[in-house]
Amino acid sequence: LGAVVYPFYAHAHGPARAALAAEAFDDFGDSLHGATATGMALEIIALRVQWNTLRWAGELARSPLLVIGASKAEGGQNRKLADAVAAAGGKVTAIIVTMDHAFQDHRIALAGQVVDWLRKHPGPIS
């Protein structure tokens, strides 16, 4: 997430950064008590190195990995993670679907793909 969001906020300041944050995180509702859009953006910037999932590729390569992404919501970043884990010797299945991050159009089909993947990878995952 940090690798995706950081470039947008790193160069914006003050009201411009607040406006970008409000737009990017406008769907919080009341589900995250005390969270604000600006606070989330600042946390992402502060922790961008630690939250860069590409840095975890070696560790993720230890177990089979299913990566699911939405092409209309930074699915390219999911693809980069899948490629990095595969390059580190991991067994990766990547599903990048053409939709937004809520997967509203294909939830049942996507659930079927997850179940199929789980059936192919039975047992505990280390």
mmCIF file of C-alpha atoms in Angstrom:
data_model
loop_
_atom_site.group_PDB
_atom_site.id
_atom_site.type_symbol
_atom_site.label_atom_id
_atom_site.label_comp_id
_atom_site.label_asym_id
_atom_site.label_seq_id
_atom_site.Cartn_x
_atom_site.Cartn_y
_atom_site.Cartn_z
ATOM 1 C CA LEU A 1 0.000 0.000 0.000
ATOM 2 C CA GLY A 2 2.730 2.423 0.898
ATOM 3 C CA ALA A 3 4.455 1.959 -2.454
ATOM 4 C CA VAL A 4 1.184 2.747 -4.209
ATOM 5 C CA VAL A 5 -0.019 5.695 -2.150
ATOM 6 C CA TYR A 6 3.262 7.377 -1.254
ATOM 7 C CA PRO A 7 4.008 9.053 -4.616
ATOM 8 C CA PHE A 8 0.668 10.860 -4.558
ATOM 9 C CA TYR A 9 1.175 12.352 -1.107
ATOM 10 C CA ALA A 10 4.922 12.827 -0.946
ATOM 11 C CA HIS A 11 4.856 15.930 -3.099
ATOM 12 C CA ALA A 12 1.621 17.431 -1.786
ATOM 13 C CA HIS A 13 1.481 19.535 1.346
ATOM 14 C CA GLY A 14 -1.088 21.301 3.479
ATOM 15 C CA PRO A 15 -4.576 21.596 2.005
ATOM 16 C CA ALA A 16 -3.540 19.796 -1.197
ATOM 17 C CA ARG A 17 -2.389 16.740 0.785
ATOM 18 C CA ALA A 18 -5.571 16.810 2.890
ATOM 19 C CA ALA A 19 -7.704 16.924 -0.262
ATOM 20 C CA LEU A 20 -5.836 13.989 -1.811
ATOM 21 C CA ALA A 21 -6.170 11.994 1.406
ATOM 22 C CA ALA A 22 -9.880 12.716 1.678
ATOM 23 C CA GLU A 23 -10.386 11.550 -1.894
ATOM 24 C CA ALA A 24 -8.326 8.373 -1.502
ATOM 25 C CA PHE A 25 -9.803 7.363 1.849
ATOM 26 C CA ASP A 26 -13.373 8.577 1.488
ATOM 27 C CA ASP A 27 -14.928 5.202 2.289
ATOM 28 C CA PHE A 28 -13.972 4.805 5.957
ATOM 29 C CA GLY A 29 -17.468 5.409 7.246
ATOM 30 C CA ASP A 30 -17.537 4.776 10.969
ATOM 31 C CA SER A 31 -15.596 1.520 10.788
ATOM 32 C CA LEU A 32 -12.222 2.858 11.939
ATOM 33 C CA HIS A 33 -12.779 4.741 15.166
ATOM 34 C CA GLY A 34 -10.515 7.756 15.419
ATOM 35 C CA ALA A 35 -9.021 7.332 11.946
ATOM 36 C CA THR A 36 -8.915 10.258 9.569
ATOM 37 C CA ALA A 37 -8.036 10.363 5.909
ATOM 38 C CA THR A 38 -5.108 12.701 6.574
ATOM 39 C CA GLY A 39 -3.889 10.545 9.455
ATOM 40 C CA MET A 40 -3.939 7.449 7.237
ATOM 41 C CA ALA A 41 -2.015 9.241 4.489
ATOM 42 C CA LEU A 42 0.614 10.443 6.959
ATOM 43 C CA GLU A 43 0.963 6.936 8.424
ATOM 44 C CA ILE A 44 1.428 5.456 4.969
ATOM 45 C CA ILE A 45 4.134 7.991 4.191
ATOM 46 C CA ALA A 46 5.903 7.399 7.517
ATOM 47 C CA LEU A 47 5.824 3.605 7.159
ATOM 48 C CA ARG A 48 6.238 3.341 3.388
ATOM 49 C CA VAL A 49 9.509 1.403 3.609
ATOM 50 C CA GLN A 50 8.213 -1.152 6.112
ATOM 51 C CA TRP A 51 4.911 -1.543 4.256
ATOM 52 C CA ASN A 52 6.486 -2.039 0.834
ATOM 53 C CA THR A 53 5.328 -5.595 0.183
ATOM 54 C CA LEU A 54 7.965 -6.107 -2.517
ATOM 55 C CA ARG A 55 10.546 -6.235 0.291
ATOM 56 C CA TRP A 56 8.756 -9.307 1.688
ATOM 57 C CA ALA A 57 9.155 -11.408 -1.479
ATOM 58 C CA GLY A 58 11.824 -13.708 -0.034
ATOM 59 C CA GLU A 59 9.754 -14.509 3.037
ATOM 60 C CA LEU A 60 6.552 -14.915 1.032
ATOM 61 C CA ALA A 61 8.322 -17.354 -1.294
ATOM 62 C CA ARG A 62 8.439 -19.950 1.508
ATOM 63 C CA SER A 63 4.773 -20.911 1.076
ATOM 64 C CA PRO A 64 2.358 -21.144 -1.849
ATOM 65 C CA LEU A 65 0.882 -17.710 -2.436
ATOM 66 C CA LEU A 66 -2.352 -16.541 -4.009
ATOM 67 C CA VAL A 67 -2.242 -12.888 -5.084
ATOM 68 C CA ILE A 68 -5.521 -11.264 -6.066
ATOM 69 C CA GLY A 69 -5.698 -7.805 -7.564
ATOM 70 C CA ALA A 70 -8.097 -5.488 -9.330
ATOM 71 C CA SER A 71 -6.866 -3.802 -12.482
ATOM 72 C CA LYS A 72 -8.875 -0.662 -11.726
ATOM 73 C CA ALA A 73 -7.371 -0.405 -8.241
ATOM 74 C CA GLU A 74 -3.591 -0.777 -8.437
ATOM 75 C CA GLY A 75 -3.687 -4.371 -9.693
ATOM 76 C CA GLY A 76 -0.323 -3.689 -11.298
ATOM 77 C CA GLN A 77 1.202 -3.503 -7.816
ATOM 78 C CA ASN A 78 -0.270 -6.917 -7.034
ATOM 79 C CA ARG A 79 1.275 -8.242 -10.241
ATOM 80 C CA LYS A 80 4.664 -6.802 -9.231
ATOM 81 C CA LEU A 81 4.417 -8.606 -5.886
ATOM 82 C CA ALA A 82 3.540 -11.888 -7.592
ATOM 83 C CA ASP A 83 6.468 -11.471 -9.984
ATOM 84 C CA ALA A 84 8.874 -10.635 -7.141
ATOM 85 C CA VAL A 85 7.822 -13.692 -5.126
ATOM 86 C CA ALA A 86 8.137 -15.911 -8.206
ATOM 87 C CA ALA A 87 11.598 -14.471 -8.886
ATOM 88 C CA ALA A 88 12.530 -15.370 -5.303
ATOM 89 C CA GLY A 89 11.600 -18.986 -6.044
ATOM 90 C CA GLY A 90 8.048 -18.945 -4.728
ATOM 91 C CA LYS A 91 5.084 -20.806 -6.103
ATOM 92 C CA VAL A 92 2.626 -18.033 -6.967
ATOM 93 C CA THR A 93 -0.814 -17.928 -8.496
ATOM 94 C CA ALA A 94 -1.812 -14.423 -9.555
ATOM 95 C CA ILE A 95 -5.358 -13.399 -10.371
ATOM 96 C CA ILE A 96 -5.740 -9.851 -11.639
ATOM 97 C CA VAL A 97 -9.332 -9.111 -12.566
ATOM 98 C CA THR A 98 -10.735 -6.172 -14.521
ATOM 99 C CA MET A 99 -12.743 -4.348 -11.863
ATOM 100 C CA ASP A 100 -12.388 -2.102 -8.832
ATOM 101 C CA HIS A 101 -11.018 -3.105 -5.444
ATOM 102 C CA ALA A 102 -14.435 -4.151 -4.091
ATOM 103 C CA PHE A 103 -14.695 -6.940 -6.700
ATOM 104 C CA GLN A 104 -18.430 -6.180 -6.922
ATOM 105 C CA ASP A 105 -18.927 -7.611 -10.403
ATOM 106 C CA HIS A 106 -17.302 -11.001 -9.899
ATOM 107 C CA ARG A 107 -17.369 -11.904 -6.207
ATOM 108 C CA ILE A 108 -18.891 -15.365 -6.661
ATOM 109 C CA ALA A 109 -16.500 -16.270 -9.475
ATOM 110 C CA LEU A 110 -13.571 -14.938 -7.473
ATOM 111 C CA ALA A 111 -14.672 -16.930 -4.407
ATOM 112 C CA GLY A 112 -14.707 -20.035 -6.609
ATOM 113 C CA GLN A 113 -11.152 -19.342 -7.735
ATOM 114 C CA VAL A 114 -10.024 -18.969 -4.119
ATOM 115 C CA VAL A 115 -11.688 -22.279 -3.184
ATOM 116 C CA ASP A 116 -10.071 -24.002 -6.181
ATOM 117 C CA TRP A 117 -6.660 -22.645 -5.162
ATOM 118 C CA LEU A 118 -7.158 -23.834 -1.582
ATOM 119 C CA ARG A 119 -8.080 -27.304 -2.825
ATOM 120 C CA LYS A 120 -4.842 -27.466 -4.793
ATOM 121 C CA HIS A 121 -2.827 -26.431 -1.724
ATOM 122 C CA PRO A 122 -4.206 -28.565 1.128
ATOM 123 C CA GLY A 123 -2.664 -28.786 4.557
ATOM 124 C CA PRO A 124 -0.921 -26.307 6.747
ATOM 125 C CA ILE A 125 1.000 -23.511 5.135
ATOM 126 C CA SER A 126 4.312 -22.741 6.792
#
